[in-house]
Tab-separated table of C-alpha atoms and ligand atoms in Angstrom:
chain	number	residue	atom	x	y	z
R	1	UNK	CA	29.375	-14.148	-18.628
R	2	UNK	CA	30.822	-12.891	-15.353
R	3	UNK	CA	29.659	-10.063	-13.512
R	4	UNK	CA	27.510	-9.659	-9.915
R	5	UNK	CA	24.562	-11.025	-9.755
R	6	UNK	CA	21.782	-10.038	-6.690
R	7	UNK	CA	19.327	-13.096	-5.178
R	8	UNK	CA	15.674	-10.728	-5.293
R	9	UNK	CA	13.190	-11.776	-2.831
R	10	UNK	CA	9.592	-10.941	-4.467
R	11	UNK	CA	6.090	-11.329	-2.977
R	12	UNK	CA	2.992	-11.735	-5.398
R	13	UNK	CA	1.981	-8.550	-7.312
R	14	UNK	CA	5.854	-7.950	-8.577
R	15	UNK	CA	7.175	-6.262	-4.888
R	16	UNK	CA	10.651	-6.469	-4.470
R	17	UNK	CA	12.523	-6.303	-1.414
R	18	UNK	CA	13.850	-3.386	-0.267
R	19	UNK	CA	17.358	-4.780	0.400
R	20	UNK	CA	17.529	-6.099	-2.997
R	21	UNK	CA	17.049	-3.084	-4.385
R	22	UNK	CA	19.670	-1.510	-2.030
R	23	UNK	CA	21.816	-4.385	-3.418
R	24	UNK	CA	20.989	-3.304	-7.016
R	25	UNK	CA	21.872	-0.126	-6.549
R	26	UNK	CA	25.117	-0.920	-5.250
R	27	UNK	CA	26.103	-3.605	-7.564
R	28	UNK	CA	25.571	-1.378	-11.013
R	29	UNK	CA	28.255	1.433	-9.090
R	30	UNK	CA	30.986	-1.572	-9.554
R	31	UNK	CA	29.465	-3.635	-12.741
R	32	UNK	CA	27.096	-2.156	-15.096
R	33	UNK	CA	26.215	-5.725	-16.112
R	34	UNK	CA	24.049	-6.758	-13.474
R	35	UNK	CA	21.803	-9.803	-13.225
R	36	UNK	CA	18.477	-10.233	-10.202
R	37	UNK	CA	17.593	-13.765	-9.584
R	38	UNK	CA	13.697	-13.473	-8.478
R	39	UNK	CA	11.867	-17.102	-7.660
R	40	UNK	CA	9.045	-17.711	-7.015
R	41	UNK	CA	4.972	-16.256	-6.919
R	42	UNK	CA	5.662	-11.885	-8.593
R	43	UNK	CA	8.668	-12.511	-10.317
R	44	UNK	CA	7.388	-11.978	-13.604
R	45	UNK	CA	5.828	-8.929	-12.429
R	46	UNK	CA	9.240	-7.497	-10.703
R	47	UNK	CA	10.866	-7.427	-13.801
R	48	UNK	CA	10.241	-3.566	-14.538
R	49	UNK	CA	11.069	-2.352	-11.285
R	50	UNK	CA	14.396	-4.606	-10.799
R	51	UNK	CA	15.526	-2.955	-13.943
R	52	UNK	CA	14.552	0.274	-12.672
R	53	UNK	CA	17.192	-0.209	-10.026
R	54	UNK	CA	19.785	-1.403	-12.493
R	55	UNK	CA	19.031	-4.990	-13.397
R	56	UNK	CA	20.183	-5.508	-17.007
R	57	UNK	CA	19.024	-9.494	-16.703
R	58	UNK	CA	16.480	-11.107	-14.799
R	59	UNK	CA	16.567	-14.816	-13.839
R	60	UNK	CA	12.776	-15.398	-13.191
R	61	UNK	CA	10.341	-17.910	-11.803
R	62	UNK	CA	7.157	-17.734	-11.024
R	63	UNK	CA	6.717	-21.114	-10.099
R	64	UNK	CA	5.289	-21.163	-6.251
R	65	UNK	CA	8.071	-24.600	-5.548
R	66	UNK	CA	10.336	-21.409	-4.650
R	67	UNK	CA	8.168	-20.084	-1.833
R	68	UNK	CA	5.837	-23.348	-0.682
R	69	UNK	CA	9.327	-25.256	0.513
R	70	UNK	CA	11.588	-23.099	2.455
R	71	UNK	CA	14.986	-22.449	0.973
R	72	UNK	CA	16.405	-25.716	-0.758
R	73	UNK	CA	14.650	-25.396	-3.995
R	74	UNK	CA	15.566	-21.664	-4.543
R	75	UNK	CA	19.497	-22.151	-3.150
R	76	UNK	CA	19.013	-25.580	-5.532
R	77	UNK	CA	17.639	-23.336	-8.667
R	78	UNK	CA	20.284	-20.750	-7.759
R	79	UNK	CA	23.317	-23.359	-7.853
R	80	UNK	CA	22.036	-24.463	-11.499
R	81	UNK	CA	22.648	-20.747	-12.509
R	82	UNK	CA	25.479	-20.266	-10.819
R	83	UNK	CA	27.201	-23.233	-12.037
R	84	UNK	CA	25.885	-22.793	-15.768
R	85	UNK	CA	26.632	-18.620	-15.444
R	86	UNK	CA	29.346	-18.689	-13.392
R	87	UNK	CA	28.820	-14.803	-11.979
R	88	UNK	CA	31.909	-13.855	-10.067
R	89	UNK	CA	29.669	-12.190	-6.804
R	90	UNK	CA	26.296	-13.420	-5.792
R	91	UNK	CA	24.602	-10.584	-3.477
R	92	UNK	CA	22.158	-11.377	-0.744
R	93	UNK	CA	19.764	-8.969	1.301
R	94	UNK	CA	19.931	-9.370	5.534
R	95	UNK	CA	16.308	-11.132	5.543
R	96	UNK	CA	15.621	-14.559	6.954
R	97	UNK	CA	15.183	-15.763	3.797
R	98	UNK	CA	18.053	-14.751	1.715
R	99	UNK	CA	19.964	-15.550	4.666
R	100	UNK	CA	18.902	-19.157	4.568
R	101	UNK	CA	19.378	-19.348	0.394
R	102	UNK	CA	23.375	-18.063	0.789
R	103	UNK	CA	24.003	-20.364	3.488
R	104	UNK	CA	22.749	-23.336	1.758
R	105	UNK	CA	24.510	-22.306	-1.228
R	106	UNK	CA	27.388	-22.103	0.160
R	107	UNK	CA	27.146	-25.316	1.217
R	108	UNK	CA	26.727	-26.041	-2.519
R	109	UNK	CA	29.882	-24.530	-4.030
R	110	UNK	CA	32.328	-24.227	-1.320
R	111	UNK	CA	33.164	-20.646	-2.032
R	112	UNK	CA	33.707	-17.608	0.712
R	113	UNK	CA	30.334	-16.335	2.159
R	114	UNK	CA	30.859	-13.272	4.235
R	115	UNK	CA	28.077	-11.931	6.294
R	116	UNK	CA	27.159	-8.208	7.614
R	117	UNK	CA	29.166	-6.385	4.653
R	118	UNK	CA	28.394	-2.446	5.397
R	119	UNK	CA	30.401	-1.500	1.987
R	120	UNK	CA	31.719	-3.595	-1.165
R	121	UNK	CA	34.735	-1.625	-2.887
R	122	UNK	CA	34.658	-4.529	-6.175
R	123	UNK	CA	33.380	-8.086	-6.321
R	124	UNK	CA	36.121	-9.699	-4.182
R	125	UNK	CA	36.467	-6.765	-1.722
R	126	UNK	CA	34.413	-6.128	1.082
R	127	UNK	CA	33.762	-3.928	4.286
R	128	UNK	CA	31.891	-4.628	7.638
R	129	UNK	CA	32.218	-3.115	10.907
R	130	UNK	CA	33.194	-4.290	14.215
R	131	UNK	CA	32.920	-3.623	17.691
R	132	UNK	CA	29.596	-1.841	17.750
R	133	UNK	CA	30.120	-0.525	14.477
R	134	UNK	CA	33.286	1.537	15.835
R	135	UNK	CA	35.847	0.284	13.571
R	136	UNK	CA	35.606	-0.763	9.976
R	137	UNK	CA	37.524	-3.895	8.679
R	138	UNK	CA	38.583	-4.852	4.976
R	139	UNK	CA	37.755	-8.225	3.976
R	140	UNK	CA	39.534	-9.402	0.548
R	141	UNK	CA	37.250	-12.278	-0.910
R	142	UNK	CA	39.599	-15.043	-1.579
R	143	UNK	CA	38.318	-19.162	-3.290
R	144	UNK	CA	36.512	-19.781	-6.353
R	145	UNK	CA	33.592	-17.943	-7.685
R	146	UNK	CA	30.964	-16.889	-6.973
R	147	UNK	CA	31.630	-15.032	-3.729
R	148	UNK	CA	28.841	-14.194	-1.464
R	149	UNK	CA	28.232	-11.482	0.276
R	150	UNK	CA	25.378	-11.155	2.449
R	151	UNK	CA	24.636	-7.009	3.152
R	152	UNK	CA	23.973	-5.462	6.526
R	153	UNK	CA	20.669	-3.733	6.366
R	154	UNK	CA	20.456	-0.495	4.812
R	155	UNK	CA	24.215	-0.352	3.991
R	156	UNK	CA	23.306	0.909	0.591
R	157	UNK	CA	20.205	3.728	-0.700
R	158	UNK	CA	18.050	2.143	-3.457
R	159	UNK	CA	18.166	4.695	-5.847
R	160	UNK	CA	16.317	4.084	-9.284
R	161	UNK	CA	18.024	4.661	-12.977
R	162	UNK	CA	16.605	7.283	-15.011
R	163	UNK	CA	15.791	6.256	-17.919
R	164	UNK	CA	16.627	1.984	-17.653
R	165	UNK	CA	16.114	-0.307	-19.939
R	166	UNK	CA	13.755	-3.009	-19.163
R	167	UNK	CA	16.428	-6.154	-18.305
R	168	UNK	CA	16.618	-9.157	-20.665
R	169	UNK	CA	14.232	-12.300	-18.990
R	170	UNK	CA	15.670	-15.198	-18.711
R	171	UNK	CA	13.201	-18.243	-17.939
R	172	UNK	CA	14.648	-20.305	-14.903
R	173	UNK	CA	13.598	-23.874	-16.203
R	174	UNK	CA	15.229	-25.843	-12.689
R	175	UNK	CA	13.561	-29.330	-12.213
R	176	UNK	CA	13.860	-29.289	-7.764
R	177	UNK	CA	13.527	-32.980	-6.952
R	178	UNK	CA	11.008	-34.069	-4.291
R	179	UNK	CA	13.473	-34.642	-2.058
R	180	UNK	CA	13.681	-30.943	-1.345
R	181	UNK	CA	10.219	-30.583	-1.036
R	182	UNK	CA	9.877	-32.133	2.284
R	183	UNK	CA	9.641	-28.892	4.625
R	184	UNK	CA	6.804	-27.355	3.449
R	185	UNK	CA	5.711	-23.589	4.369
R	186	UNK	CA	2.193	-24.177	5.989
R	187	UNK	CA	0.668	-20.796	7.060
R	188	UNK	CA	2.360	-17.707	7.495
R	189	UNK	CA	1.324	-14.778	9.593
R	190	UNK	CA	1.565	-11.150	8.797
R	191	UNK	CA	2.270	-8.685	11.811
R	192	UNK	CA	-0.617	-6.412	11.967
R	193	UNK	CA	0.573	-2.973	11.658
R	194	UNK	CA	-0.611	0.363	11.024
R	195	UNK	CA	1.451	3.072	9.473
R	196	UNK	CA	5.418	2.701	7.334
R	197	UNK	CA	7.445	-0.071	8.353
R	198	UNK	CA	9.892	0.829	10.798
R	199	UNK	CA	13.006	-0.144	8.195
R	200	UNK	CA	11.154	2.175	5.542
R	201	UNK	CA	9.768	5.151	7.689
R	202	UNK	CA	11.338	8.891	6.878
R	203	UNK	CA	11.080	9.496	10.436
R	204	UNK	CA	11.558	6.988	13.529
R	205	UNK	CA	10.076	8.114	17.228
R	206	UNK	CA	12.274	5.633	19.708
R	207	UNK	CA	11.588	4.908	23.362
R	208	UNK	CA	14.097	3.685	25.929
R	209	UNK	CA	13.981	2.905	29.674
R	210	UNK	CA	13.112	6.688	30.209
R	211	UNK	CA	9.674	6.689	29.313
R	212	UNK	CA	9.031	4.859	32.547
R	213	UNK	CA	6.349	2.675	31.844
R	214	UNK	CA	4.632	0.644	28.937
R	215	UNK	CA	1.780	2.867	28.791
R	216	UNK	CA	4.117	5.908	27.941
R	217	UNK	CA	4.840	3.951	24.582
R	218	UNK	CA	1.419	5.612	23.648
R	219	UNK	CA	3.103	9.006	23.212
R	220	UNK	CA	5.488	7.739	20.905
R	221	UNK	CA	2.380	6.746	19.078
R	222	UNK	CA	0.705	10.307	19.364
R	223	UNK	CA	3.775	11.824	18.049
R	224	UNK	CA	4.538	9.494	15.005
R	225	UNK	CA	0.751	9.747	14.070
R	226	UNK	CA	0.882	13.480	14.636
R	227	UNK	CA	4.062	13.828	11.798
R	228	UNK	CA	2.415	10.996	9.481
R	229	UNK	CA	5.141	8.168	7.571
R	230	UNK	CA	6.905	8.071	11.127
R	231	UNK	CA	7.133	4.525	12.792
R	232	UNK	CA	7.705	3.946	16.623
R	233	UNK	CA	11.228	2.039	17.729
R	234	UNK	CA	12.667	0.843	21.028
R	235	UNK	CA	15.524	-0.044	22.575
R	236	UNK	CA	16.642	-3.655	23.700
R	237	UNK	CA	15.853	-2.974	27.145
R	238	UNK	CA	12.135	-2.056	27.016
R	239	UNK	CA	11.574	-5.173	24.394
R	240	UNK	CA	13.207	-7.144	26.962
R	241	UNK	CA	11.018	-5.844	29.727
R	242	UNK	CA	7.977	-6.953	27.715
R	243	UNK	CA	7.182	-3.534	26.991
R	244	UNK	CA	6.638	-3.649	23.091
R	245	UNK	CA	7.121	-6.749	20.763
R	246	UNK	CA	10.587	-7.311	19.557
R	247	UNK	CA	9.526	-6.319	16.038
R	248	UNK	CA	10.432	-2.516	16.829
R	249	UNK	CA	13.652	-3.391	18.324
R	250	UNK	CA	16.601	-0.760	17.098
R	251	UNK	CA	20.106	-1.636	17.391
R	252	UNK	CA	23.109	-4.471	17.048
R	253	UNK	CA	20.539	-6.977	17.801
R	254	UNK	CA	17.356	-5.857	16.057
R	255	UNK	CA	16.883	-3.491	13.047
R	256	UNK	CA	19.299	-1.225	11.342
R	257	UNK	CA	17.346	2.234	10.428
R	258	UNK	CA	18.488	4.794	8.599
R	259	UNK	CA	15.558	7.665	8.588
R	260	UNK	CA	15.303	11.165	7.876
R	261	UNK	CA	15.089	12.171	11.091
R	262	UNK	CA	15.419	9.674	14.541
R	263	UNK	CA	13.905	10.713	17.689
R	264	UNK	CA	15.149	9.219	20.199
R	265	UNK	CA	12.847	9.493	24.143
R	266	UNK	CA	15.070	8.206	27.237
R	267	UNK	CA	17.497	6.473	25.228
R	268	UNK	CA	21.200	6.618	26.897
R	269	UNK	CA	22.107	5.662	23.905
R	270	UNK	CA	24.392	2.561	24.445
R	271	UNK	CA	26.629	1.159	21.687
R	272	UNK	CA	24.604	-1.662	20.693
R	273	UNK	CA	21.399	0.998	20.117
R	274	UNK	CA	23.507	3.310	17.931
R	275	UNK	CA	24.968	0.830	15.913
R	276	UNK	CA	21.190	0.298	14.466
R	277	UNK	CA	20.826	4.445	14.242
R	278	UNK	CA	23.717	6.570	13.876
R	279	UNK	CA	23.613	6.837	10.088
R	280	UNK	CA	19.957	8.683	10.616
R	281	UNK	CA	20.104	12.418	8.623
R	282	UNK	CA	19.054	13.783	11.744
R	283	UNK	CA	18.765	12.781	15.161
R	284	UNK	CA	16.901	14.466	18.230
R	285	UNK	CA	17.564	13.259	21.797
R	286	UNK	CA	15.448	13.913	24.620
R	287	UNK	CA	16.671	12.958	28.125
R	288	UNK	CA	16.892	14.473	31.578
R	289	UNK	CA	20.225	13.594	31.689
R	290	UNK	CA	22.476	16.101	30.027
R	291	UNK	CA	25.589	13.613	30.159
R	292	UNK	CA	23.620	11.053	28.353
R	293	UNK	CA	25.874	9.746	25.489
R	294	UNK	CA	23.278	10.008	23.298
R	295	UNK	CA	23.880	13.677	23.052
R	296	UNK	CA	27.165	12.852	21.511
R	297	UNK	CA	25.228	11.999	17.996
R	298	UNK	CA	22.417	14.087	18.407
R	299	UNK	CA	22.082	17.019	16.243
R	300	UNK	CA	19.280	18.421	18.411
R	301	UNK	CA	19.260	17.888	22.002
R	302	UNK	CA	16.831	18.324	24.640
R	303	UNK	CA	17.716	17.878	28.504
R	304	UNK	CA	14.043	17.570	29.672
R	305	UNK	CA	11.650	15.328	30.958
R	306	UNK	CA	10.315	13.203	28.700
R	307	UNK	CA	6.949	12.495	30.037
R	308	UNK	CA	6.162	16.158	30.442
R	309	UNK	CA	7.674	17.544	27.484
R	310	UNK	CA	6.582	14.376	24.919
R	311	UNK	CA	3.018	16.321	24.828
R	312	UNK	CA	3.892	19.474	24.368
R	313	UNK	CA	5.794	18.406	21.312
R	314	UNK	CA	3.019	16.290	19.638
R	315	UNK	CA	0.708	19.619	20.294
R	316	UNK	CA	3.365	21.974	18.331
R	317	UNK	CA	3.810	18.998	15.541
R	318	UNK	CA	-0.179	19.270	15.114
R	319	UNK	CA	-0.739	22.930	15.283
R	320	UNK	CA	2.443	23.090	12.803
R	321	UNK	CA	0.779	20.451	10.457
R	322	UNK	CA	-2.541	22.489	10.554
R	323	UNK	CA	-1.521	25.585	10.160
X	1	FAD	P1	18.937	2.859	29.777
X	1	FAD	O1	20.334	2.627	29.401
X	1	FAD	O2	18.494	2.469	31.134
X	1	FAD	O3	18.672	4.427	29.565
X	1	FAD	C1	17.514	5.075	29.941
X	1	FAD	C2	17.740	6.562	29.694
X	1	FAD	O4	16.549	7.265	29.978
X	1	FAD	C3	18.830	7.180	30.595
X	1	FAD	O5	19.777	7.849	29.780
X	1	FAD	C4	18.073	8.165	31.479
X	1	FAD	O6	18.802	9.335	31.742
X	1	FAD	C5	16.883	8.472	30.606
X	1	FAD	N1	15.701	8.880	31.367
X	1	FAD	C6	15.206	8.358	32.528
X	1	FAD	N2	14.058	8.959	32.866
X	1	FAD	C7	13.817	9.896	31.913
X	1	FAD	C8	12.780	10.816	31.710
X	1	FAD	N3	11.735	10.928	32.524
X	1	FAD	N4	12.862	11.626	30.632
X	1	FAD	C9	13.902	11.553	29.774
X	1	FAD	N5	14.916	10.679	29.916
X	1	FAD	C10	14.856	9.840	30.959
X	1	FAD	N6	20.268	-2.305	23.039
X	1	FAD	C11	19.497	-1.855	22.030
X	1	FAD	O7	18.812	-0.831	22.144
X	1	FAD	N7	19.459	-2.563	20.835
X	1	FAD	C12	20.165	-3.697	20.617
X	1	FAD	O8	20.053	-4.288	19.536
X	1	FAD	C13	20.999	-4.172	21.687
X	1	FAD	N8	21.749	-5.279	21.525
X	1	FAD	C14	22.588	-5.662	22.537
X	1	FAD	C15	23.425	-6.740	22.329
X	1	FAD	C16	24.281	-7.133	23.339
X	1	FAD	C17	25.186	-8.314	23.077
X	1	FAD	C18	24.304	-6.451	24.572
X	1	FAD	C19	25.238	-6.862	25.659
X	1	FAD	C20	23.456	-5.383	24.782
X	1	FAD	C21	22.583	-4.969	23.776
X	1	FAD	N9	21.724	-3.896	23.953
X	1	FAD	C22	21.000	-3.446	22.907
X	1	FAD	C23	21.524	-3.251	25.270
X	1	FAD	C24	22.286	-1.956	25.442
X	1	FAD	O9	23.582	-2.243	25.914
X	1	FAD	C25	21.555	-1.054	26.473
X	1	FAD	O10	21.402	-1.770	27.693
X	1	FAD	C26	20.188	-0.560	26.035
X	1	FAD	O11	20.258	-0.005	24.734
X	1	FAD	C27	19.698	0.497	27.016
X	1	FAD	O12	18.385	0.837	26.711
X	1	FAD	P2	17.770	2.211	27.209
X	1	FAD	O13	18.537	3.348	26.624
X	1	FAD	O14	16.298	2.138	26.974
X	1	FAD	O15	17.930	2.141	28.802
């Protein structure tokens, strides 16, 4: 049965990606008969919630083979399906992970993998954008099924269907040989952090070269705390001063946000930054510079110093929250 399918990366306790269920929700606007692939520890447990987002089969796994060895057994499991299923689009969130599982798919079935798709118009046609995001391309998918598409970070909202059914399980019952059990995941690390992710946040507080100094980062911290579910982002060059870990890194080389509301502090606002911004709701710009280009996609903007205006703000955002 043809039809798109989306690879669902799922963490013990039934989470689901958020990409994936970007992906879900964009795959059900072009196929209502959509399939999630979830391997490995929680995919039993995702079921609900990827038909919630439009799932009307799940491929599941919980066997931990998917997780403990890297990508070759899942991209092996996921050729079985393919090959036995034959969907005519296979979807893939940006993470490390799902990156990794296309690519060695790919290798697998010799069919067109595109990369950094920012719209799909039907399962062989695709968009992405070029040039710092300032021109958009159309890609036609040509080869043999499935294609693969692997989507640019919060290209698509994850909205949930009122009212879904729960999907139809199907077992994945994929034998991986040892011989793709050699690299094996040893420890992993989780990146202490307090407060939303920055991907996930409603509102994002970014610093750039304008806030001086490292210490000033703390500001950005005040203010965020002082709205609550806001996460603090930076710009390429303070993360390549050593100013804040690369993790909060906004732009054509880091992570693609698409808040509520951006706040961007002495930002100049640079191609490569907006291309991981622009599509905020809202965006607020404070620099001293009124010719900053920044200004030119900020809906609110403030020609001030940052330093002595940043506490004025986070006083305002309190007294507002308290009052
Ligand atoms: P600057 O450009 O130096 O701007 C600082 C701003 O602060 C200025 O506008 C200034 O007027 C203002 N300012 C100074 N003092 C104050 C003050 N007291 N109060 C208020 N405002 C003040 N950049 C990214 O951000 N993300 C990326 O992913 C990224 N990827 C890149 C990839 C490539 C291949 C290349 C070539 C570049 C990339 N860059 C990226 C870098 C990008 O081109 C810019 O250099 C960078 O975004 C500039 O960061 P900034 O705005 O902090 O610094």
């Amino acid at each position: 049965m043809p039809g798109i399918w989306v690879y669902a990366n799922v963490s013990p306790g039934g989470t689901v990606e958020g990409s994936a269920l970007e992906c879900l929700t964009k795959a059900r606007s072009i196929d209502p008969d959509v399939a999630a692939v979830a391997l490995g520890p929680g995919a039993t447990e995702a079921v609900s919630t990827l038909g919630r987002y439009g799932a009307r089969r799940a491929f599941v796994s919980d066997d931990p083979v998917f997780v403990d060895h890297l990508a070759q057994p899942p991209a092996f499991a996921l050729f079985q399906l393919v090959r036995e299923h034959r969907p005519e689009l296979v979807l893939f969130g940006p993470t490390y992970d799902s990156r990794d599982v296309a690519g060695r798919l790919q290798a697998m079935t010799g069919s067109t993998l595109m990369s950094n798709v920012t719209d799909l118009l039907a399962p062989d046609y695709a968009q992405t954008q070029i040039f710092g995001g300032t021109l958009v391309v159309d890609v036609a998918l040509s080869g043999p099924d499935p294609k693969l598409v692997i989507v640019k970070a919060k290209a698509f909202e994850a909205e949930p269907v009122e009212g879904a059914p729960q999907p139809e399980v199907v077992p994945v019952a994929v034998e991986v040989p040892p011989e793709l059990r050699r690299a094996r995941r040893v420890e992993r690390h989780a990146e202490a952090a307090a407060g939303p992710k920055l991907e996930e946040a409603r509102v994002v507080v970014a610093g750039g070269r304008g806030l001086q100094d490292p210490s000033n980062f703390r500001l950005l911290e005040e203010l965020a705390q002082a709205i609550g579910n806001a996460a603090v982002g930076a710009t390429r060059a303070v993360v390549d001063a050593g100013w804040v870990p690369y993790s909060l890194q906004i732009g054509q080389t880091g992570k693609t946000v698409k808040p509520e509301v951006y706040i961007a502090v002495g930002i100049s606002g640079a191609t490569q930054h907006l291309v991981g911004m622009k599509e905020a709701k809202r965006i607020v710009a404070i620099n001293k510079d009124r010719d900053a280009p920044i200004f030119q996609v900020a809906d609110l903007g403030i020609v001030a110093d940052a330093l002595a205006i940043l506490p004025e703000v986070i006083r305002a955002v309190q007294a507002a929250r308290a009052g």
